[in-house]
Structure formats: C-alpha cells, structure tokens
Coordinates of C-alpha atoms in Angstrom, one line a residue:
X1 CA -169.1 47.0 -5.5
X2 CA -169.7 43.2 -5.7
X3 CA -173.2 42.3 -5.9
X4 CA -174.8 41.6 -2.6
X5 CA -172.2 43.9 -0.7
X6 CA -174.3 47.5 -1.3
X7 CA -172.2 48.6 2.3
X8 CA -169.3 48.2 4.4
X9 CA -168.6 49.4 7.2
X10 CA -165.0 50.8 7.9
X11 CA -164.6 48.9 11.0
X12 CA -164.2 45.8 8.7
X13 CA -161.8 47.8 6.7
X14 CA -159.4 48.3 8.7
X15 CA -156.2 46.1 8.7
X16 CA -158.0 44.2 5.5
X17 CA -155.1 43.5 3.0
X18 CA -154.8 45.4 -0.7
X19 CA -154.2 43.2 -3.6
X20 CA -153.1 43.8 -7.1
X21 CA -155.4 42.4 -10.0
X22 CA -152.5 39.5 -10.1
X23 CA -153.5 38.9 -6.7
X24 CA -149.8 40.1 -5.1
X25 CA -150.6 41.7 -2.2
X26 CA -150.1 45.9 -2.2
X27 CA -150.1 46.1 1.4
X28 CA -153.1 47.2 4.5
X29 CA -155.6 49.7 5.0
X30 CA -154.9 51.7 8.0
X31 CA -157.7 54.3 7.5
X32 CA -159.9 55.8 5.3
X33 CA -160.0 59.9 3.5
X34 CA -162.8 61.7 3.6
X35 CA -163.8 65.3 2.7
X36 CA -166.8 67.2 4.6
X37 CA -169.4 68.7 1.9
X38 CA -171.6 72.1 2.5
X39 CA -176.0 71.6 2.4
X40 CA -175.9 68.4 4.9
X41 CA -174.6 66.0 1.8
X42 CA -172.6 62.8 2.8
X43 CA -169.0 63.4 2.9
X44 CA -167.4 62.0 -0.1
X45 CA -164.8 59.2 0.4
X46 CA -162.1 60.3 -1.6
X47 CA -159.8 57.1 -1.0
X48 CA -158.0 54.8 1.6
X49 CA -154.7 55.1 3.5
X50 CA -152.4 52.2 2.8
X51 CA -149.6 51.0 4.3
X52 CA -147.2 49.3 2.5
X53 CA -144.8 46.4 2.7
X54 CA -142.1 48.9 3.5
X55 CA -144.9 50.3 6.6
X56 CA -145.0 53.7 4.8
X57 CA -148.6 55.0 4.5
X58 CA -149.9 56.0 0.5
X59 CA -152.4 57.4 -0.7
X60 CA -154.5 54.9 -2.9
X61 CA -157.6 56.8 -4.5
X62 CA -161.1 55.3 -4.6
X63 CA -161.1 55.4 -8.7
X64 CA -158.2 53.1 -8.6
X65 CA -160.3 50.4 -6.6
X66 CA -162.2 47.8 -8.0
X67 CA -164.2 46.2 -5.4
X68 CA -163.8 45.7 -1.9
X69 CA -165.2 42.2 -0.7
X70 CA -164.8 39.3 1.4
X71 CA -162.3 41.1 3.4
X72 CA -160.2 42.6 0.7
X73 CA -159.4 45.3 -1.4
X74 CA -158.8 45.1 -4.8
X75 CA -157.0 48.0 -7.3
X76 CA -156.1 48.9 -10.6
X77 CA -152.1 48.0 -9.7
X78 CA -151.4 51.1 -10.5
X79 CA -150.0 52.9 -7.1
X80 CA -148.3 55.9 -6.0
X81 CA -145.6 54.9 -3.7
X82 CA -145.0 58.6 -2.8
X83 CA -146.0 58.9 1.6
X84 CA -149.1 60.3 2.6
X85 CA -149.9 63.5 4.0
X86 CA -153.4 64.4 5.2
X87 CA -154.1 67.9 3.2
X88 CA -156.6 70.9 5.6
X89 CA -159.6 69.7 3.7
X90 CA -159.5 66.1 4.3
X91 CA -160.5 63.8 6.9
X92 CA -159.3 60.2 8.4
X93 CA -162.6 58.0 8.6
X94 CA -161.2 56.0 11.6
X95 CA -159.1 58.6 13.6
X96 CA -161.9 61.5 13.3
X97 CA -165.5 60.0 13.3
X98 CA -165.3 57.2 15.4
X99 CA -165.8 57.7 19.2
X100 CA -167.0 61.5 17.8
X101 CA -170.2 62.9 20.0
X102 CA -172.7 64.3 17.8
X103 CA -176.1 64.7 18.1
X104 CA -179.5 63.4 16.5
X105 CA -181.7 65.8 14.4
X106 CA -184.7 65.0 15.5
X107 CA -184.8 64.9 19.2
X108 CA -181.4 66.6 20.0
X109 CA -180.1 63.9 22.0
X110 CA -175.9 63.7 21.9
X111 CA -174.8 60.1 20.7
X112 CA -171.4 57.8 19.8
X113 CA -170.2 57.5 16.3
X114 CA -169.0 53.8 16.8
X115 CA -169.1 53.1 13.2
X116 CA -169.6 54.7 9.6
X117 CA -170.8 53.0 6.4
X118 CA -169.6 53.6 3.1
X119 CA -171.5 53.2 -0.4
X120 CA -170.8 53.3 -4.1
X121 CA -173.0 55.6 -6.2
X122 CA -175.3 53.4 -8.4
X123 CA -173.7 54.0 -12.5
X124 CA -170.8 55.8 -10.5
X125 CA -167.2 55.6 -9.3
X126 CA -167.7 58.0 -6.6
X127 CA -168.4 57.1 -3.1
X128 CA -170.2 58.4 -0.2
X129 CA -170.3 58.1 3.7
X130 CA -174.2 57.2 3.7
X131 CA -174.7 55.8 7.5
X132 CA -173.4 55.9 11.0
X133 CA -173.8 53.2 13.7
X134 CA -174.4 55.2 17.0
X135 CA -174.7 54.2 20.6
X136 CA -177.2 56.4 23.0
X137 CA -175.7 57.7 26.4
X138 CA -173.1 59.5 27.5
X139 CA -170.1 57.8 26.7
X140 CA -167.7 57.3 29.4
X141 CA -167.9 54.0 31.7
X142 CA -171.3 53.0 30.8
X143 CA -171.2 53.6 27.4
X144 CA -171.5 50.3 26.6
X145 CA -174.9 50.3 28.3
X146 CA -176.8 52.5 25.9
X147 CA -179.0 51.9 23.1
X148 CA -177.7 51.3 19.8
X149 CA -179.3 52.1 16.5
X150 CA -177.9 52.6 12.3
X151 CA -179.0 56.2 11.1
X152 CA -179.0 58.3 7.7
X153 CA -175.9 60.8 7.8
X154 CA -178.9 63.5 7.6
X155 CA -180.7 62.2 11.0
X156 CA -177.6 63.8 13.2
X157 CA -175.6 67.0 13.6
X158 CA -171.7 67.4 13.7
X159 CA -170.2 66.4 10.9
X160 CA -170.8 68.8 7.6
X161 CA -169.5 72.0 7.0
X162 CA -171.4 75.0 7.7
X163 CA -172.6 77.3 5.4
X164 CA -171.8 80.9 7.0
X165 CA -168.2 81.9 7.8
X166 CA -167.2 80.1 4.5
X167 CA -163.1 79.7 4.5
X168 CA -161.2 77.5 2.1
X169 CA -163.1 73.8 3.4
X170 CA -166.2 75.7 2.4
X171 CA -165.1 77.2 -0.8
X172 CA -163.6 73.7 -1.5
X173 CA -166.4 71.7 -1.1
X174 CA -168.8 74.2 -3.3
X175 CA -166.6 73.7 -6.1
X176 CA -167.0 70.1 -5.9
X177 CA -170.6 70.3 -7.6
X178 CA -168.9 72.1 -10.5
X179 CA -167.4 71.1 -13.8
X180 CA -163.5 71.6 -14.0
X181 CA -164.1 74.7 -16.5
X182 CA -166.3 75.9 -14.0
X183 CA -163.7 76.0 -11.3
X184 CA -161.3 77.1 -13.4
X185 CA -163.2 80.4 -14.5
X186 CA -163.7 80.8 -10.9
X187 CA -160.0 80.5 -10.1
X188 CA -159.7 82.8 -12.1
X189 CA -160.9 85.7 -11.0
X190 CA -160.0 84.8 -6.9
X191 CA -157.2 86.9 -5.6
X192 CA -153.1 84.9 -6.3
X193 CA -153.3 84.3 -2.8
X194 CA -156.6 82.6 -2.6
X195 CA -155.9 81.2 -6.0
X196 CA -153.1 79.3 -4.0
X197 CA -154.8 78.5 -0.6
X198 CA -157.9 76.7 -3.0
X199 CA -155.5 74.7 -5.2
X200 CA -153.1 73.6 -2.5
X201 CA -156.5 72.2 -1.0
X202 CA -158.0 70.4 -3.9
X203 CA -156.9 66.7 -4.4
X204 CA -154.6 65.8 -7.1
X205 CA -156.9 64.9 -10.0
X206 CA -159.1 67.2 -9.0
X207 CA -156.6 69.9 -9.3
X208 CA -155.4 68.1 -12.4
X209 CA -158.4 68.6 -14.1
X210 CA -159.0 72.2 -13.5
X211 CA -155.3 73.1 -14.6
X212 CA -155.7 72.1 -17.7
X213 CA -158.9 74.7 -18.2
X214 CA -156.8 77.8 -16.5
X215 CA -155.0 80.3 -19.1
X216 CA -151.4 79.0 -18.9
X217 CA -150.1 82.4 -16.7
X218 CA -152.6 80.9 -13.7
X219 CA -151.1 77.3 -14.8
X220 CA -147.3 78.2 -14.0
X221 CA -149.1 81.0 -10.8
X222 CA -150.3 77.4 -9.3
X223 CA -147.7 75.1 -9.8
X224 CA -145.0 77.3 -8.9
X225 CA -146.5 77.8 -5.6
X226 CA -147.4 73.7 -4.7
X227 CA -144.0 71.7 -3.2
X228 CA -142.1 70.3 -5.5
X229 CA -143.6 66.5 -5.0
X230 CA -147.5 67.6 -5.1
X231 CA -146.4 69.3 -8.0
X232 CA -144.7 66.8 -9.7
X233 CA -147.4 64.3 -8.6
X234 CA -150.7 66.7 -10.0
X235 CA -148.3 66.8 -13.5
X236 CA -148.6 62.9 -13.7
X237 CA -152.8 63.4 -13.0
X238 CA -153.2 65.5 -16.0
X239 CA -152.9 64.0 -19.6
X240 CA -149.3 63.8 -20.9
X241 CA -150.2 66.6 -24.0
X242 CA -151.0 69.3 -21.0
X243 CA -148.4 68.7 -19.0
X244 CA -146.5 69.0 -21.4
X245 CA -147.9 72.2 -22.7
X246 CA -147.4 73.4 -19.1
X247 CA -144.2 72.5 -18.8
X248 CA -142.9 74.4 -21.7
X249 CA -143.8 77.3 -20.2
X250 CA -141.6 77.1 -17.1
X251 CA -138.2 78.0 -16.8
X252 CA -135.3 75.0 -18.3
X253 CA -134.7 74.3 -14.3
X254 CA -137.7 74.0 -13.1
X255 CA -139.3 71.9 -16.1
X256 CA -136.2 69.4 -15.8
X257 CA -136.5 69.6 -11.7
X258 CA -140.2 68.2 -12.0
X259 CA -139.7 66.2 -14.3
X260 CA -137.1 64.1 -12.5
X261 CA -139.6 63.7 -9.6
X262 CA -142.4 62.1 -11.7
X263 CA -142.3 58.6 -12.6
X264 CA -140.1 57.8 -15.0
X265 CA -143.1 56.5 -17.5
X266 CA -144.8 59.7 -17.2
X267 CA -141.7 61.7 -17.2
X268 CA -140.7 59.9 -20.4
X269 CA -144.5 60.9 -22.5
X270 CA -144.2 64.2 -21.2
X271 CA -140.3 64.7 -22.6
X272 CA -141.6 63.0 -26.0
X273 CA -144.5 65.4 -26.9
X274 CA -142.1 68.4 -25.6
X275 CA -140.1 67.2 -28.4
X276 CA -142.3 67.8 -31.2
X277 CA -143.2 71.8 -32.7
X278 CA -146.0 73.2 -30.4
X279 CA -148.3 73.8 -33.7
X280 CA -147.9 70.3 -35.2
X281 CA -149.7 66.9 -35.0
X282 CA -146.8 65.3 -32.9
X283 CA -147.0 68.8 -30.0
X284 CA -151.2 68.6 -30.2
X285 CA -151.6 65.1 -29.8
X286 CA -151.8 62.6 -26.2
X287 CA -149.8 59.5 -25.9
X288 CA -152.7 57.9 -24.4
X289 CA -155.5 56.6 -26.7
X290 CA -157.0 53.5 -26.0
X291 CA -155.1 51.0 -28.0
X292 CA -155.6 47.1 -28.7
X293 CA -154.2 44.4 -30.4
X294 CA -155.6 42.5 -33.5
X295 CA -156.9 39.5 -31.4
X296 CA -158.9 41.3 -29.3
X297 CA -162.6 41.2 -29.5
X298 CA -165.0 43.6 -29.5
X299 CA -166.1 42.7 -26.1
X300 CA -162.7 43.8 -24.7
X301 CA -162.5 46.9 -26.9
X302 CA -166.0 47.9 -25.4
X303 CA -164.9 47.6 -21.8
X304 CA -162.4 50.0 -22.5
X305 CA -164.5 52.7 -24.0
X306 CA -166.5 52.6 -21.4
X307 CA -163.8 53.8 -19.0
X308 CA -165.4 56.4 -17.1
X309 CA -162.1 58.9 -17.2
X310 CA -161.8 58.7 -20.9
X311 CA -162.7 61.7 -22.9
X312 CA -165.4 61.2 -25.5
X313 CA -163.0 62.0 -28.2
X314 CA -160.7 59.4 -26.9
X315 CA -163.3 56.9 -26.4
X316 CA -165.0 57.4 -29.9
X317 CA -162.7 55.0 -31.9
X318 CA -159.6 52.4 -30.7
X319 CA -156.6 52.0 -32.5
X320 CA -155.4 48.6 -33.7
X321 CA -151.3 48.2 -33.1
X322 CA -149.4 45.1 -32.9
X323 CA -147.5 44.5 -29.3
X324 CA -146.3 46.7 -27.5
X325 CA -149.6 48.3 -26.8
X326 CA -148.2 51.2 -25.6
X327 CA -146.9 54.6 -27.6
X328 CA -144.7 53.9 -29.3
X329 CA -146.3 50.7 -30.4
X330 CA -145.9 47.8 -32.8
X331 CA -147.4 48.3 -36.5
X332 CA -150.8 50.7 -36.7
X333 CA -153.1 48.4 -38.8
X334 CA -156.0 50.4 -38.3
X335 CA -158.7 52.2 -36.3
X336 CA -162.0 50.8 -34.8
X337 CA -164.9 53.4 -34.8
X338 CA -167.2 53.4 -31.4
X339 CA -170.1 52.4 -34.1
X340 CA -168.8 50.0 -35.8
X341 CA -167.9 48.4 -32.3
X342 CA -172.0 48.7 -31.6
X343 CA -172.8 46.7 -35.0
X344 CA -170.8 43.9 -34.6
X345 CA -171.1 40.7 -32.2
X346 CA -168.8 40.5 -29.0
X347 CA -167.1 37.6 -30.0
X348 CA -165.9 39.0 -33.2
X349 CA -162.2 40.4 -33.4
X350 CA -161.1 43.8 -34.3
X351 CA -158.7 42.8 -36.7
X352 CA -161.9 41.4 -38.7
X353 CA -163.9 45.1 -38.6
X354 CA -160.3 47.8 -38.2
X355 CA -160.6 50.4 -41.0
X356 CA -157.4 51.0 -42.6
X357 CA -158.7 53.0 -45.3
X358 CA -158.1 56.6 -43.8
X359 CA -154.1 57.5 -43.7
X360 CA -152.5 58.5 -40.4
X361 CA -150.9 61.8 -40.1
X362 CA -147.4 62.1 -39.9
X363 CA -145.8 64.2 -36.1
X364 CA -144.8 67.3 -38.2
X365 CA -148.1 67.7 -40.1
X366 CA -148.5 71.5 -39.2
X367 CA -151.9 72.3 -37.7
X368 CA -153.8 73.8 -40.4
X369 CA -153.4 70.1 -42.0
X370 CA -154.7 68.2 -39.0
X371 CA -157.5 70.6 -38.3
X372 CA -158.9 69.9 -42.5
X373 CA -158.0 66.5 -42.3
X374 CA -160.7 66.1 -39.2
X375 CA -163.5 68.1 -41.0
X376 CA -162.8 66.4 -44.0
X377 CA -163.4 63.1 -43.1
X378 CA -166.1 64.4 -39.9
X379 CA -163.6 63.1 -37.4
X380 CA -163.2 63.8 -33.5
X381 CA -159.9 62.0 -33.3
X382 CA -156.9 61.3 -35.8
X383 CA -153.3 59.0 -35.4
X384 CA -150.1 59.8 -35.5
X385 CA -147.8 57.7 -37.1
X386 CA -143.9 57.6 -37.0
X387 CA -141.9 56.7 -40.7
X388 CA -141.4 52.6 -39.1
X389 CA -145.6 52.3 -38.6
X390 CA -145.9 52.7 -34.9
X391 CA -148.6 54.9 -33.0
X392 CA -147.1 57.4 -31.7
X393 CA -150.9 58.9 -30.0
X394 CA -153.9 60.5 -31.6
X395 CA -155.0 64.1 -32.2
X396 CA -158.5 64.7 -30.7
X397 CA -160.8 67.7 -31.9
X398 CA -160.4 69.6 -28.4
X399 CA -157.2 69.7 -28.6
X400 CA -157.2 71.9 -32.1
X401 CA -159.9 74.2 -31.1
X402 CA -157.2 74.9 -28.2
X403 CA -155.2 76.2 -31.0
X404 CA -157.9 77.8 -32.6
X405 CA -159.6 79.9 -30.7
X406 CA -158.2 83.3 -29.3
X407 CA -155.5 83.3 -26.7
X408 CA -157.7 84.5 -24.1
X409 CA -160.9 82.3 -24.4
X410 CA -160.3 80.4 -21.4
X411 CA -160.4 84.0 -19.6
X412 CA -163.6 84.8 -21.1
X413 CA -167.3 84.5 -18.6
X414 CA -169.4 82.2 -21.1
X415 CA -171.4 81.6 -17.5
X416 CA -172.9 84.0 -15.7
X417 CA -171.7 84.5 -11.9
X418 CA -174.8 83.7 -10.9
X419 CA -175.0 80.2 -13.1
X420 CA -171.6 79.8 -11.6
X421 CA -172.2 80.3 -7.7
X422 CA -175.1 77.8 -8.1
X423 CA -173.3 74.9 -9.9
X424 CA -175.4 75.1 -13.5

C-alpha cells in the first residue's frame, strides 16, 4: 500500500474503479471476500469482487493487487474472467459486516458495524481486517444518535469462528497457519469424504498449492470430485510441470475436458510438457522461469527475484533470451546467478554479467543426466534448450528429488501429529 495510506476503509471501496497497469480500466468493486480465522485473529481478506464491463462479478485476488489509492484499484492485468461464486467459507465485507450487531469485549455493550478497515501486512502480500467503526445504541430509528468510536477487531465479539464444535470453517481456517506440505499430510489421512468437503472449501491457490504436495491417488480423489470449472481453474493456480503431472494421470477424456476449460495459454504449457517422456529434462522441467532480455538491467532482474510467489530455486538465477520472453523464447544467451546480480551495480545490464559458459540440457536428456549435471556443477536450477536455441523452461532441484525419492514419501509423517495440530 502507497505510502501514507496504511488503511482504508471499505466504504470508500466500494464502486471505486479497477485499472490495468496500462491504466484501461478492468471494471468496479462491488464488495470485498473475507474468510473468518479461529483464536480471535483478524479475518483475512482474501480479495475483492469485481464487476466487469460486461456487469458479471469476478473474482480478483488480493496478490494480484498492487495498491489501492486515491480512489482506485490497481492490478497485475492479469484477471480471471470466469463469474464469481461465494464458496461456505468465505465472507462479503459489505453484505455481511456492515449494519452487523456485535458486541464490545470489555463492557458487553451491543454495537453497529458501520464500517471495517482493511490493512496490508508490513514485508507481506497478505491482508487483514484490522478495525471496525461502530456506532453505540440500539440501532433502529435513533441509531444515528449514538456514540461513535474506531475499535481493534479484538475489543468486540461476533465475528471469529469459535473454537469448540469445529466443522469444515473451523478446520479450514486452522490449516491456514500451516505450510502446504503440512496440509497436505493432513489431507491425507482425513476420511475421502472430508478430504472433499476441506478442498472444495479452500481457495484456489490455496488448494493449488497443497495438490501439488498430495501423493497423485489423493490428487486425481480431489479433482475428480471439484466441478469442472473450479477444477479447471485450481489446474491454471498450480505450476504448469504439476498440472501437468496430474493430468497424466486422469483418464484421455477427462484430461482433454479440463483442459479445454483453462485458458488457452495455460492449456497450451500444460499440453507442451505432457508432451515430453515423464523421466526426462523436457517432462521434469516448468515453463515458467523468470526470463529477461539482454537490455535489461540488473535493477529489473532483481525486482523480479524478489517476487514473493517464486520458488527459491526459480528465483536463484534468471535466464537471458532474446524476444519473445516467454517459453518458447528467442535465442538462450545465458543465465544470470542471484549472486552475481548482488555484485554488480543496478545500472549495469545483464547481457554485460550472463554466464554462457555452462551448456543447457537438451528435453530428452533422461533423468539420471540432469540429476549429475546439477551436483556437478552445485546447481539448484538447469535450462532446457530446443535444437533452434530457444528456452524451452528450466529444471529445478525439487523437481528431481520428486523423482528420486520413494513413491510413497509424500505419505510418509516426517511431523509428528502433535507438531502438526499446532502449526510447527
């Protein structure tokens, strides 16, 4: 959030108009999503309801905004078009808080909700409902008439989940504090149908992210069971090599049913890698490193590094391809190490540091090759090159211990339950 805007509150969201980082304009905010946390924690804002030109209502995520000031909203420009459909654990900002009675902590006195704040975490993308704006009284005619004051989300009682009686909203939000491998173990070992009621209530990236940490028989379980277009849309949230991977395993009309329902960009990645041999540098590798051209700097090669949903394999290096920057792309001249980016002034281009020295690996270099080739040269991520030059993506080290471990290490405890069921 802009400097010298540390809150907003929703009521001056609403109606405010969504713009594209070209400064086209995306469409309106009608509301706000928010999902209720256990422990008395602020409710998470999880993104904003949009409606577009056409006056249906998307979904736009809060990691795909980047900033909200002087009465706008700006994003990524990257939208899903598909229409918006509130799932059991969520909650509209502006429909279901505002006007809501609830009750202060302190002295027990029932209040009006006539407005919520919302805050970005400090070093964060994730925000937070922090403060309310209540009016004393109660309600009715003379509400007007009553006292009015701004309190902490922990000074009243109403809003979070409870504790006791845990059902799915519960079980949801105590997952939140988890890594994805976390929740995935304890997918795991839930019964198929709670497996289902838990996924079907996690958002997309979310659920994204913990698929591709299940064993692949709970994979195809959970996306068998989702509607076709939440399925189709949590297959575009997970990297391109997963999906992929995931894919393959479903049966020919299925995989080409989903597939046709993603975008056609994603769609297009996913049908690439599905190409190659499952054991081989072309089936192992993603389709999205972070790539630049020669005449960037090492300013702009930083920025992208320190995307917070990048891996740290995939932001140790960037790879140095002439236009188009995207896989498939012009002539690989070279990679940049994360290091050498550290060493050398802003100004200076990566053209003038790229190491060209190590050779890329070719899509059918079996894995055994790959797997020597990064401990040879103390690696964490290696190209892949096509016979005219171009990048086809990059093999990270994660990746091949995938393929090198036993089949069932993702079914394995290496927590305790107990490290588990407290978020450790």
């Amino acid at each position: 959030m802009a400097a010298g805007a540390p809150r907003v509150f929703v009521s001056h969201l609403a109606g405010v108009p969504v713009f594209d980082p070209t400064g086209d304009q995306v469409g309106r905010v009608r509301d706000l999503v928010a999902m209720l946390r256990v422990g008395g924690r602020p409710p998470r804002l999880l993104g904003l309801v949009v409606e577009v030109l056409s006056r249906r209502r998307i979904f736009l995520p809060m990691t795909r905004v980047t900033g909200i000031e002087s009465g706008q909203v700006i994003t990524t420009g990257v939208v899903n078009m598909r229409r918006f459909e509130q799932r059991p654990t969520e909650r509209l900002v502006l429909g279901e808080f505002l006007d809501r009675r609830v009750r202060l902590v302190e002295t027990g006195e029932e209040v009006t909700v006539l407005d919520v704040s919302v805050s970005q975490l400090p070093a964060r993308r994730d925000w937070e409902i922090d403060k309310y704006f209540v009016r004393k009284g109660k309600g009715g005619a003379l509400r007007r008439k009553g006292e009015t004051l701004t309190v902490e989300w922990s000074a009243v009682s109403g809003f979070s989940l409870e504790e006791h009686g845990q059902g799915t909203e519960s079980l949801v939000a105590t997952f939140e504090q988890l890594r994805p491998t976390d929740v995935a173990n304890a997918l795991h070992h839930l019964s198929p149908k709670r497996r289902a009621e838990v996924a079907a209530a996690l958002d997309d990236d979310r659920l994204a992210d913990v698929l591709e940490e299940l064993p692949e028989d709970d994979q195809v379980e959970i996306i068998g069971k989702l509607q076709e277009e939440r399925a189709a849309d949590v297959l575009e949230a997970m990297d391109p090599d997963d999906a992929a991977d995931l894919l393959s395993e479903l049966p020919e009309e299925d995989k080409e049913r989903l597939l046709t329902l993603m975008r056609p960009d994603d769609a297009a990645d996913v049908r690439r890698l599905m190409s190659y041999e499952e054991r081989t540098a072309g089936g192992l590798m993603t389709t999205e490193p972070i790539i630049l051209r020669p005449d960037a700097t090492v300013a702009d090669a930083l920025s992208r590094v320190r995307q917070a949903d990048l891996s740290p394999a995939l932001a140790a290096q960037v790879y140095v391809c002439r236009s188009p920057d995207e896989t498939p792309t012009g002539k690989y001249l070279g990679t940049v190490h994360f290091q050498r980016l550290l060493r050398d002034p802003p100004y200076a281009l990566v053209s003038s540091i790229v190491d060209s020295d190590l050779v890329p690996l070719a899509p059918d270099t079996p894995l055994p090759t790959v797997t020597s080739y990064l401990a040879a040269y103390n690696l964490v991520s290696v190209p892949v090159v096509d016979e005219s030059g171009s990048l086809l993506g990059a093999v990270t080290v994660d990746d091949v211990l995938d393929h090198l471990l036993p089949e069932d290490w993702r079914e394995t405890d290496f927590h305790g339950e107990e490290d588990v069921a407290r978020g450790r």
